[in-house]
Coordinates of C-alpha atoms and ligand atoms in Angstrom, one line a residue:
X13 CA 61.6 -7.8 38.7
X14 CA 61.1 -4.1 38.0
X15 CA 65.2 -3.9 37.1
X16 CA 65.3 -8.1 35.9
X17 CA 62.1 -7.6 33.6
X18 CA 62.5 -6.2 30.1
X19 CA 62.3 -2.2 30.1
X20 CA 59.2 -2.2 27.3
X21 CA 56.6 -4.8 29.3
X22 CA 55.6 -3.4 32.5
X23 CA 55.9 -5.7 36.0
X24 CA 52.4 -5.9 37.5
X25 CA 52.3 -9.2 39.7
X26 CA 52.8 -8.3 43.5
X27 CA 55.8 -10.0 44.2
X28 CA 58.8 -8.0 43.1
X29 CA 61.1 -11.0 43.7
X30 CA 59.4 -13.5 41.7
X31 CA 59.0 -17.6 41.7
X32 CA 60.0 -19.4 38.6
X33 CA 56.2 -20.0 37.2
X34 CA 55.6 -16.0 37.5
X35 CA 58.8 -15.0 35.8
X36 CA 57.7 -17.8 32.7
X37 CA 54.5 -16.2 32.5
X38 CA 55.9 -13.2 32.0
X39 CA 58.2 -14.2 29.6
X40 CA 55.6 -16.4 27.4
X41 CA 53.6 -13.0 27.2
X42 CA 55.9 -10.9 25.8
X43 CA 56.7 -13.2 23.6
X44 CA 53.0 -13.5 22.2
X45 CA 52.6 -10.1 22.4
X46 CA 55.5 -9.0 20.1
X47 CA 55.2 -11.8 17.9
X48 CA 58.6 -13.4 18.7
X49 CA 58.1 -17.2 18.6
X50 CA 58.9 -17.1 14.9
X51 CA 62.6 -15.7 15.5
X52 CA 63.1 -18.7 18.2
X53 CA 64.6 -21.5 17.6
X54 CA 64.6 -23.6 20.2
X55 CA 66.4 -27.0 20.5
X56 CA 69.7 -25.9 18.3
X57 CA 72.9 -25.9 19.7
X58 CA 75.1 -23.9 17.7
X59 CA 78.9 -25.6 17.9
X60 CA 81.1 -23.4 15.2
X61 CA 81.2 -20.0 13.9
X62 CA 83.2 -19.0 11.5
X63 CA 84.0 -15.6 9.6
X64 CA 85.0 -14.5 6.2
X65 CA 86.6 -11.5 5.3
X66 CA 86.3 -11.9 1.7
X67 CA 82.1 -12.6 2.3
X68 CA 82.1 -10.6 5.2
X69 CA 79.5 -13.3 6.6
X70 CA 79.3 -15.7 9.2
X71 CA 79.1 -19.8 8.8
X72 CA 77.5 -20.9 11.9
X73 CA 77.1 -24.5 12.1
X74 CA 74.4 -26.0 14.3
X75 CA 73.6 -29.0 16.0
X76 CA 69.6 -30.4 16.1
X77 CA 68.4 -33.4 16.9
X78 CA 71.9 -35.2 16.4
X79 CA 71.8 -33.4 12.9
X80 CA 74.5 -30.9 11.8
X81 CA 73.9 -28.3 9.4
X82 CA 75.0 -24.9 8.6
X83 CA 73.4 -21.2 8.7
X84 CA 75.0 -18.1 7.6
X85 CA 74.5 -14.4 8.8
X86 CA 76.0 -11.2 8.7
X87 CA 76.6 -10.1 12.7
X88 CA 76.9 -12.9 15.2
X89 CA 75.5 -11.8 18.6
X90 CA 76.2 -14.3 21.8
X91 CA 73.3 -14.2 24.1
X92 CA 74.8 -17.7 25.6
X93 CA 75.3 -16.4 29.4
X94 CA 78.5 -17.5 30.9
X95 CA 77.4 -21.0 32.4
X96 CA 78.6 -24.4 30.9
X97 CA 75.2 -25.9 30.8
X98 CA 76.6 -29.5 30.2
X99 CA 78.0 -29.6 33.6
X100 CA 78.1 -27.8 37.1
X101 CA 81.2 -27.3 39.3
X102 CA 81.3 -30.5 41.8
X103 CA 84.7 -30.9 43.8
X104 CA 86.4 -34.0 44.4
X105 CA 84.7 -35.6 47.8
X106 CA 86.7 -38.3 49.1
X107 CA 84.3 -41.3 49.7
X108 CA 81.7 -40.0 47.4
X109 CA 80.9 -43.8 46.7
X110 CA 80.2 -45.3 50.1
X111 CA 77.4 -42.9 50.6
X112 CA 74.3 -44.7 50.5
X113 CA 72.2 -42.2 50.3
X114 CA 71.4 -39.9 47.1
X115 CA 73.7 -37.0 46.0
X116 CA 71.9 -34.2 43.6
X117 CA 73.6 -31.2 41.7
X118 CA 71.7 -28.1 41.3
X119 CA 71.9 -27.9 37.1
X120 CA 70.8 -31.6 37.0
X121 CA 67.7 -31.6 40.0
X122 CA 65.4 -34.7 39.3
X123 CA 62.1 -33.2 38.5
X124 CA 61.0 -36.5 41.3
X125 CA 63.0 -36.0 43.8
X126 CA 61.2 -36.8 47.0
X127 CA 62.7 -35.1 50.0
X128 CA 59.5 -35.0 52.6
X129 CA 61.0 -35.9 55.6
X130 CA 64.6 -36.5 55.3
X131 CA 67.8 -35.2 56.2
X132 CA 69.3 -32.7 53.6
X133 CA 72.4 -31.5 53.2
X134 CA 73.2 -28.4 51.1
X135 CA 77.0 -28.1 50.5
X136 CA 77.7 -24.5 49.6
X137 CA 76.9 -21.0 50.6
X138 CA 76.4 -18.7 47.5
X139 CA 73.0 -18.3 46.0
X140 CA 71.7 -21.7 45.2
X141 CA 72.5 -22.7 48.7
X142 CA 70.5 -20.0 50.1
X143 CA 67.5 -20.7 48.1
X144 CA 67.3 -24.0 48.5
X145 CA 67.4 -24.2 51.9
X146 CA 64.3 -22.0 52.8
X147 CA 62.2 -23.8 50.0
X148 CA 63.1 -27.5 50.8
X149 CA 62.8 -26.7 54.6
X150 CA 58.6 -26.9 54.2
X151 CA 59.0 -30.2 53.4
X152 CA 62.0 -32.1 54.7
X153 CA 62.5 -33.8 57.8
X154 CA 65.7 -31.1 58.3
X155 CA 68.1 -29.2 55.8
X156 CA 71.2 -28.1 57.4
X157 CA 73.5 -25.8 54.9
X158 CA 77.3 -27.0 55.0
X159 CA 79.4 -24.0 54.4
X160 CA 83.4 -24.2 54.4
X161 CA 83.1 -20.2 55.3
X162 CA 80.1 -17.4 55.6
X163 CA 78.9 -15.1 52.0
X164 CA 76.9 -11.9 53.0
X165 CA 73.2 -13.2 53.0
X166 CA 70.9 -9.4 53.3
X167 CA 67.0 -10.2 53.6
X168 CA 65.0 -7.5 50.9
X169 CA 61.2 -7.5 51.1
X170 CA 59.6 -10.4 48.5
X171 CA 57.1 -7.3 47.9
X172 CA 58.3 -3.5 47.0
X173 CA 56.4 -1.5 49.3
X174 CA 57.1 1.9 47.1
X175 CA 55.8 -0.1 43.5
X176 CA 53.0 -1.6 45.7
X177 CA 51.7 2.2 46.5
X178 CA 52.6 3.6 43.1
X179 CA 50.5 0.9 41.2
X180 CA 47.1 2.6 43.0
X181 CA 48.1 6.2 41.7
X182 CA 49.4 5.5 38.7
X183 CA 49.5 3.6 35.2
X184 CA 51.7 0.3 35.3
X185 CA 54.1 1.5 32.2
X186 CA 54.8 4.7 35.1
X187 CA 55.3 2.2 37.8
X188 CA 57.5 -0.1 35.8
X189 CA 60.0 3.1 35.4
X190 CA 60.0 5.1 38.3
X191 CA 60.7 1.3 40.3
X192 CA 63.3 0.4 37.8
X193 CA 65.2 3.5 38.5
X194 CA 64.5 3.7 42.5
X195 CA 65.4 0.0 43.1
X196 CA 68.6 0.3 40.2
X197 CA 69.7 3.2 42.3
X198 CA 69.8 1.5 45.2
X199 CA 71.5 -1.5 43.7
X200 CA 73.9 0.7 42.6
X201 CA 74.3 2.8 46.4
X202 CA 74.8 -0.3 48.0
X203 CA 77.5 -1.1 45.6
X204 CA 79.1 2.0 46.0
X205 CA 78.8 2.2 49.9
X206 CA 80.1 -1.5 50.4
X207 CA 83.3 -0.8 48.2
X208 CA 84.0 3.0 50.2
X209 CA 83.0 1.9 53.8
X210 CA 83.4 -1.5 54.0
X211 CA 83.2 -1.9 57.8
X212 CA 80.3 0.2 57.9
X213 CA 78.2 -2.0 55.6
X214 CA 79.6 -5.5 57.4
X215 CA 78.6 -4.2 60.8
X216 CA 74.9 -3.3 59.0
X217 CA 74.5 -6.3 57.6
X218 CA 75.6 -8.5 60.9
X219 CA 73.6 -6.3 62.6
X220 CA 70.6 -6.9 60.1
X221 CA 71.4 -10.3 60.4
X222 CA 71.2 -10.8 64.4
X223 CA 67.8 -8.9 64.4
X224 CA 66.6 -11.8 62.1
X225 CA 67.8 -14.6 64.2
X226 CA 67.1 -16.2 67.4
X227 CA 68.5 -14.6 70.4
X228 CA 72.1 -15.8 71.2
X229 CA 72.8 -17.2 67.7
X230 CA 76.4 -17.4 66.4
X231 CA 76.3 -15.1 63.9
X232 CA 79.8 -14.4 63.7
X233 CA 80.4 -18.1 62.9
X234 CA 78.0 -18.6 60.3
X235 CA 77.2 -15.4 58.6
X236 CA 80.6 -12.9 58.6
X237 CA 82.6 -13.9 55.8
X238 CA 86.2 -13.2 55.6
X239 CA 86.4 -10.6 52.9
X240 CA 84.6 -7.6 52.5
X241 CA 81.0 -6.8 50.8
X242 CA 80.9 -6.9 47.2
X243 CA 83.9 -8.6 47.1
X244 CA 82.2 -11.3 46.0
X245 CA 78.3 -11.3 44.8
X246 CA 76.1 -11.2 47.7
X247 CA 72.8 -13.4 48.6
X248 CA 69.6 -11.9 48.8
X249 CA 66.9 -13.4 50.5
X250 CA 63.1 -12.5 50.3
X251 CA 61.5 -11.5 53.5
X252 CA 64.3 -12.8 55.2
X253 CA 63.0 -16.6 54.3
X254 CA 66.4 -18.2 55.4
X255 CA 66.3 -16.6 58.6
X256 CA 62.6 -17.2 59.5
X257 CA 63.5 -21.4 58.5
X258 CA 67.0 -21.6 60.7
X259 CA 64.6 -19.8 63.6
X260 CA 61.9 -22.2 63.8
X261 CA 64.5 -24.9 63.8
X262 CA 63.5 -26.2 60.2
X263 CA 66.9 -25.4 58.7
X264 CA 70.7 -24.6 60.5
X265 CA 74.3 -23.9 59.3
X266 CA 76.9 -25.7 59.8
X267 CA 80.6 -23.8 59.3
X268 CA 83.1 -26.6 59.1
X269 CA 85.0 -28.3 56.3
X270 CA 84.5 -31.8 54.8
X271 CA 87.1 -34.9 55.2
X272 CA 85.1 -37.0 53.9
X273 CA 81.6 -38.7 52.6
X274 CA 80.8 -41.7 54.7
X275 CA 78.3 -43.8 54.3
X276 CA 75.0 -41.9 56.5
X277 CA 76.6 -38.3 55.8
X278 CA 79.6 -36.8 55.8
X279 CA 82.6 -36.5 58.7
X280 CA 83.8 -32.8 59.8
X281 CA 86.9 -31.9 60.4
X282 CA 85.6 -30.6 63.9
X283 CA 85.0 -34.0 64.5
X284 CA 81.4 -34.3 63.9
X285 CA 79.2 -36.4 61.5
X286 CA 76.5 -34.7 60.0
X287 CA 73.6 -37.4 59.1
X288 CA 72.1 -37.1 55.6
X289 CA 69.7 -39.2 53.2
X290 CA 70.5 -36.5 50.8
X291 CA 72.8 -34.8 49.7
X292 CA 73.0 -31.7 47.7
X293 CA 76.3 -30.2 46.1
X294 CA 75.4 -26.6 45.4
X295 CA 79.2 -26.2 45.1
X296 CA 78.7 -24.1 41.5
X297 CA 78.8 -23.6 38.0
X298 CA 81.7 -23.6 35.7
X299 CA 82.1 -20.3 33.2
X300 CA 82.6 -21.0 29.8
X301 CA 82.4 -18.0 27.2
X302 CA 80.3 -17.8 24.9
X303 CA 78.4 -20.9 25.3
X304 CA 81.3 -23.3 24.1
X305 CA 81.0 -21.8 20.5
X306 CA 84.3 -22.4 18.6
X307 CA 85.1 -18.9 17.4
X308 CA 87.4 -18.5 14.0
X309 CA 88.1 -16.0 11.6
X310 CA 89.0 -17.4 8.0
X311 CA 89.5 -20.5 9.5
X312 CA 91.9 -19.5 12.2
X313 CA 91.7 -21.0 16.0
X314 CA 91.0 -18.1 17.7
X315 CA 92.5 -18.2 22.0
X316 CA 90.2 -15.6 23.3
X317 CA 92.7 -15.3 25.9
X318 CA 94.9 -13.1 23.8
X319 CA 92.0 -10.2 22.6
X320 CA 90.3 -7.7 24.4
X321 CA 87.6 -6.6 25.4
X322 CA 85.7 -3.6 23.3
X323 CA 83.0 -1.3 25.4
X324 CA 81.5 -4.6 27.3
X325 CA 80.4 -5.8 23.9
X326 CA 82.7 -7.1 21.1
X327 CA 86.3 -8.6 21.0
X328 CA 89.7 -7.1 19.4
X329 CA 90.1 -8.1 16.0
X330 CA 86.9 -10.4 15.9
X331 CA 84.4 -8.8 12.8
X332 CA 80.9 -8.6 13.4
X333 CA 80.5 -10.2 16.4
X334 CA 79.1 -9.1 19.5
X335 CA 78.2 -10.8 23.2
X336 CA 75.5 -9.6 26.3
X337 CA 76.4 -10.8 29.0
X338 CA 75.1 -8.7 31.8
X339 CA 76.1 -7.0 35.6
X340 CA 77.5 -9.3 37.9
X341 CA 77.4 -6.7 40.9
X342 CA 73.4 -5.2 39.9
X343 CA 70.8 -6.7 37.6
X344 CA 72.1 -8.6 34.9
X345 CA 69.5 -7.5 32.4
X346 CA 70.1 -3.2 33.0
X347 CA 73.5 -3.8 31.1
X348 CA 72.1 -5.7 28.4
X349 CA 69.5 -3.1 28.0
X350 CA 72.4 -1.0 27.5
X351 CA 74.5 -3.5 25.3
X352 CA 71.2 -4.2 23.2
X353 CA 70.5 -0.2 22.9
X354 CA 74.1 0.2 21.7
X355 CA 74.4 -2.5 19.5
X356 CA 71.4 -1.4 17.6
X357 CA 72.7 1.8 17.1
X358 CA 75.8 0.6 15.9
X359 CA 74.0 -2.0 13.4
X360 CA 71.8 1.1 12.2
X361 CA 74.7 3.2 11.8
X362 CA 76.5 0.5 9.8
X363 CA 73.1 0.4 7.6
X364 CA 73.1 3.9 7.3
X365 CA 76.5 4.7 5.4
X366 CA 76.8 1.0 3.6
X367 CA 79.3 -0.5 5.7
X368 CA 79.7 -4.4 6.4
X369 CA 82.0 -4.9 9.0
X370 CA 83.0 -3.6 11.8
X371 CA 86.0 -4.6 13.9
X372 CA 87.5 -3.4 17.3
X373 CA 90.8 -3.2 16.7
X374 CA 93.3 -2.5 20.3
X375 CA 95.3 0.1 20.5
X376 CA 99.5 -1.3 20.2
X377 CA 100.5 0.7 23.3
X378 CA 98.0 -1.5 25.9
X379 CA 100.4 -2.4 28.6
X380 CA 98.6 -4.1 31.6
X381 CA 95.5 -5.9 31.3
X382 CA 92.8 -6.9 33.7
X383 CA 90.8 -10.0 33.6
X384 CA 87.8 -9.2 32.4
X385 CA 85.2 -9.6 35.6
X386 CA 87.0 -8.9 38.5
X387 CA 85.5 -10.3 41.2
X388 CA 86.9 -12.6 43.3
X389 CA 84.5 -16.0 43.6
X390 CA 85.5 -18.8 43.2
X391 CA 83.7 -19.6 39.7
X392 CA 84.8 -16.4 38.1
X393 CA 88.5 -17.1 39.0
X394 CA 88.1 -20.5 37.8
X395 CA 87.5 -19.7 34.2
X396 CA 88.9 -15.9 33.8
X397 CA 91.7 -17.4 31.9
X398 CA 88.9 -18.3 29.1
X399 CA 87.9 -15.4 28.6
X400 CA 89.2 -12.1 26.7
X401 CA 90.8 -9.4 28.9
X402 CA 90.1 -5.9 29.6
X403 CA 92.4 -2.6 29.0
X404 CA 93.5 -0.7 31.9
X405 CA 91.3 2.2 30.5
X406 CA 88.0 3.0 28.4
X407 CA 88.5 2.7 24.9
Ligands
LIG511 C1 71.8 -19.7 40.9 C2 72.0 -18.4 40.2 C3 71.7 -17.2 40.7 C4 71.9 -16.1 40.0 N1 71.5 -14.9 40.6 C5 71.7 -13.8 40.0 C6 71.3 -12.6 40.6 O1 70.8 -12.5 41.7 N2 71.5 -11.4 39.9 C7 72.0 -11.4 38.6 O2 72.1 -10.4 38.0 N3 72.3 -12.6 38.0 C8 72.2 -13.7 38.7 N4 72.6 -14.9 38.1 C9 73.3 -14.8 36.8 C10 72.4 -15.2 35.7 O3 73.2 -16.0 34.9 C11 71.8 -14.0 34.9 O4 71.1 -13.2 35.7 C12 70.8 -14.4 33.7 O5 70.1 -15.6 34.0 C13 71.6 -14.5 32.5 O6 70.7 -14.5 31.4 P1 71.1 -14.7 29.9 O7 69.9 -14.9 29.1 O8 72.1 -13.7 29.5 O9 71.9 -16.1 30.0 P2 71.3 -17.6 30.4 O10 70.2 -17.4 31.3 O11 72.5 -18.3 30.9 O12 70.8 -18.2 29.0 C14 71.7 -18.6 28.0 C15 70.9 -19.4 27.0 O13 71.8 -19.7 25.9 C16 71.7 -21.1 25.6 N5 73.0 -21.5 25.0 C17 74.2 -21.6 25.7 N6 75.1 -22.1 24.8 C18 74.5 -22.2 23.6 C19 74.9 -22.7 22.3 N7 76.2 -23.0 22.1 N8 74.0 -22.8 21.3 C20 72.7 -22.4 21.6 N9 72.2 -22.0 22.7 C21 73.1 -21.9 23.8 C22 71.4 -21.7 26.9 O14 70.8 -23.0 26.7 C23 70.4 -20.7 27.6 O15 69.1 -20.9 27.2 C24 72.4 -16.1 38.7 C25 72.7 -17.3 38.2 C26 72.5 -18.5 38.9 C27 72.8 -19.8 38.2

C-alpha cells in the first residue's frame, strides 16, 4: 500500500497488503478530505470522443441511465485501465453444458455465492487464481487450483516489518515516504535481478517455495514455470497464505490440461476426473484500450494500431488527449504519479504561454516498432494489436 496508495495521504493501517474494505476506506477518505465527490461522476459511461481542430475541443458523448447526451472539454485524459469490464476472458470448454454443477467468472462473482463445504475448482494460475484459493479455502469443503502450467508465486509479509518500526519513531507522512521508496526499490531490484540472472532468481524462488511447503512436495510440477521471472507478471502472496492452505490439506494444485467438462467435474488429459460442485474460470481478462471509447479527430475513425506511443502518455497525431495507465512489472499507481505529475506540468505550461493544443507528432524516419507492453501473458498478447505501438527509442 505504501507504493499502491496515493503519494499525498499517508498509509497507517497495519497491513501493508491490504483487503478490499481497508483499501475503500482509504479511498472514501481522501476523497472527503480533498473535497472530490463533486468532480465524480459516477454511473456515466462515456462511448465517443471526438476532436475539433477548428474548436480545439472535445465532444464526448456519454451514456447514463440508458440516456445519451453530450459534454465538451478541452484535454481528454483516459483513466479507463486496460480491462474490458463488460466481459472477462473465458475459453471454449468442450461440455461446458453437461456440467451440473455452477460455473462462476471472476469479473461477474455472485455477491451469494455459497461455497461452504463444496468442491471448488479454480481454473487458472495468475493472480486471481492465487487469491482465491487461499480465501475460499476457510470455507469450502476443498479448492484444488487447475493450472495448464506453473506462474512464479513469491510469499511477501501481509505486514512491512520496516513501516511497522518506523511508525513508533516517526510521523505517518515520514513513514509513508521512506516505505514508498524502500519497498519501490525493491520492486524495482527484483525486476532488475530477475531479467540479469534469471537462474539465480528461479532457483530462489523454488527454493522459497519448498521451505513453504510440506516435506516431499512436487514443487517442480506445480510451481516452476517454463519461462523465466518477470517474463510474465508474478504472484504475490501475503504471508505465504497459498502455501499455509495447500499444507494443511485445505487447497492443492493440479498441473494437467482440460479435455473436457463432464457432468461432476472435469476429465484430465492424465486421465483423471477432478470432482467439482463449482467451478471457477479464473482464465482472465481481455484488454481493451481506453475503456472502449471510440476515439476521432474531426470526425475521422481513428485505428490506434497505426500511432504511437508519446512518453507513456499521449498518442501520435491525437490533440489533447492523454491516458494513465500504470506499471505492469512494479506498482501501477508509481507511474501514474509520474504520468499525473507530468501531465500537469504540461497543462500549466500550455496555460502559461496561451497555447490550446498540443499534439505528439512521430518522427518520419521511425523504422521498427514495438508493441507497446511487452510482456508476454497471455492477456497482453491477446489485445496488443489494439493498442498504439511504441518507437524503438525515447522520444
Ligand atoms: C486480478 C488483478 C490483479 C492485479 N494485480 C495487480 C498487481 O499486483 N499490481 C499492479 O500493479 N497491478 C495489478 N493489477 C492491475 C490493475 O488493473 C491496476 O493495478 C489498477 O487497478 C488500475 O487502476 P486504474 O484506476 O488505472 O484502472 P481500473 O481500476 O481498471 O479503473 C478504471 C475505471 O474506469 C472505468 N471505465 C472504463 N471504461 C469507461 C468508460 N468508457 N466510461 C467511463 N468509465 C469507464 C471503469 O469502470 C473503472 O472504474 C491487477 C488487476 C487485476 C484484475
Amino acid at each position: 500500500m505504501y507504493t499502491y496508495g496515493i503519494k499525498f495521504k499517508p498509509w497507517v493501517r497495519e497491513n501493508t497488503i491490504a483487503d478490499a474494505h481497508e483499501i475503500l476506506d482509504y479511498l472514501h477518505e481522501t476523497v472527503r478530505e480533498n473535497g472530490l465527490a463533486r468532480h465524480i461522476h459516477l454511473g456515466h459511461r462515456v462511448l465517443r470522443a471526438d476532436f475539433s481542430r477548428a474548436q480545439a475541443r472535445w465532444n464526448v458523448t456519454v451514456e447514463r441511465d440508458g440516456e445519451q447526451f453530450d459534454v465538451s472539454c478541452g484535454v481528454l485524459v483516459s483513466a479507463a485501465g486496460y480491462f474490458d469490464y463488460d466481459q472477462g476472458y473465458t475459453p471454449h470448454f468442450e461440455g461446458r453444458e453437461d456440467f451440473r454443477g455452477q460455473i462462476v467468472h471472476p469479473q461477474r462473482w455472485p455477491d451469494d455465492l455459497d461455497y461452504a463445504g463444496k468442491k471448488v475448482v479454480v481454473i487458472g494460475s495468475g493472480a486471481t487464481a492465487v487469491t482465491l484459493l487461499p480465501a475460499m479455502a476457510d470455507k469450502a469443503g476443498h479448492v484444488t487450483m487447475l493450472q495448464r502450467s506453473p506462474s512464479y508465486v513469491i510469499p511477501i509479509p501481509r505486514q512491512d516489518p520496516i513501516a511497522k518500526l518506523l511508525h513508533r519513531l516517526l510521523p505517518d507522512t515520514a513513514v509513508h515516504a521512506i516505505a514508498r521508496r524502500v519497498n519501490s526499490t525493491r520492486i524495482n531490484l527484483t525486476f532488475t535481478l530477475s531479467q540479469r540472472y534469471p537462474t539465480l532468481v528461479r532457483r530462489l524462488v523454488r527454493r522459497i517455495n519448498a521451505r513453504a511447503l510440506p516435506g516431499g512436495y512436487p514443487v517442480d510440477t506445480h510451481f516452476n514455470p517454463r519461462y523465466n521471472p518477470w517474463d510474465q507478471r508474478m504472484c504475490m502472496v501475503p504471508d505465504s497464505d497459498l502455501f499455509k492452505a495447500i499444507s494443511r490439506g485445505a487447497a492443492s494444485v493440479v498441473t494437467d490440461r482440460i479435455v473436457r467438462f463432464t457432468e461432476h467435474g472435469i476429465q484430465l488429459e492424465s486421465g483423471d476426473e477432478l470432482d467439482a460442485d463449482i467451478i471457477v474460470t479464473a482464465t482472465g481478462l481481455n484488454m481493451v484500450p481506453f475503456g472502449k471509447i471510440d476515439l476521432r479527430v474531426d470526425g475521422q475513425n481513428i485505428d490506434l494500431h497505426d500511432h504511437l506511443v508519446y512518453k507513456s502518455m499521449m498518442i501520435s497525431d491525437i490533440p489533447n488527449f492523454a491516458f494513465i495507465i500504470g506499471y505492469t512489472n512494479t506498482s501501477w499507481t508509481l507511474k501514474v504519479d509520474l504520468v499525473a505529475d507530468h501531465l500537469c506540468r504540461l497543462l500549466a505550461h500550455m496555460d502559461r504561454h496561451g497555447y490550446q493544443t498540443v499534439t505528439p507528432v512521430a518522427d518520419n524516419h521511425i523504422g521498427s516498432r514495438r508493441p507497446y507492453i511487452e510482456m508476454r501473458s497471455g492477456y497482453l498478447r491477446r489485445a496488443m494489436h489494439l493498442f498504439p505501438q511504441q518507437g524503438p527509442n525515447g522520444p
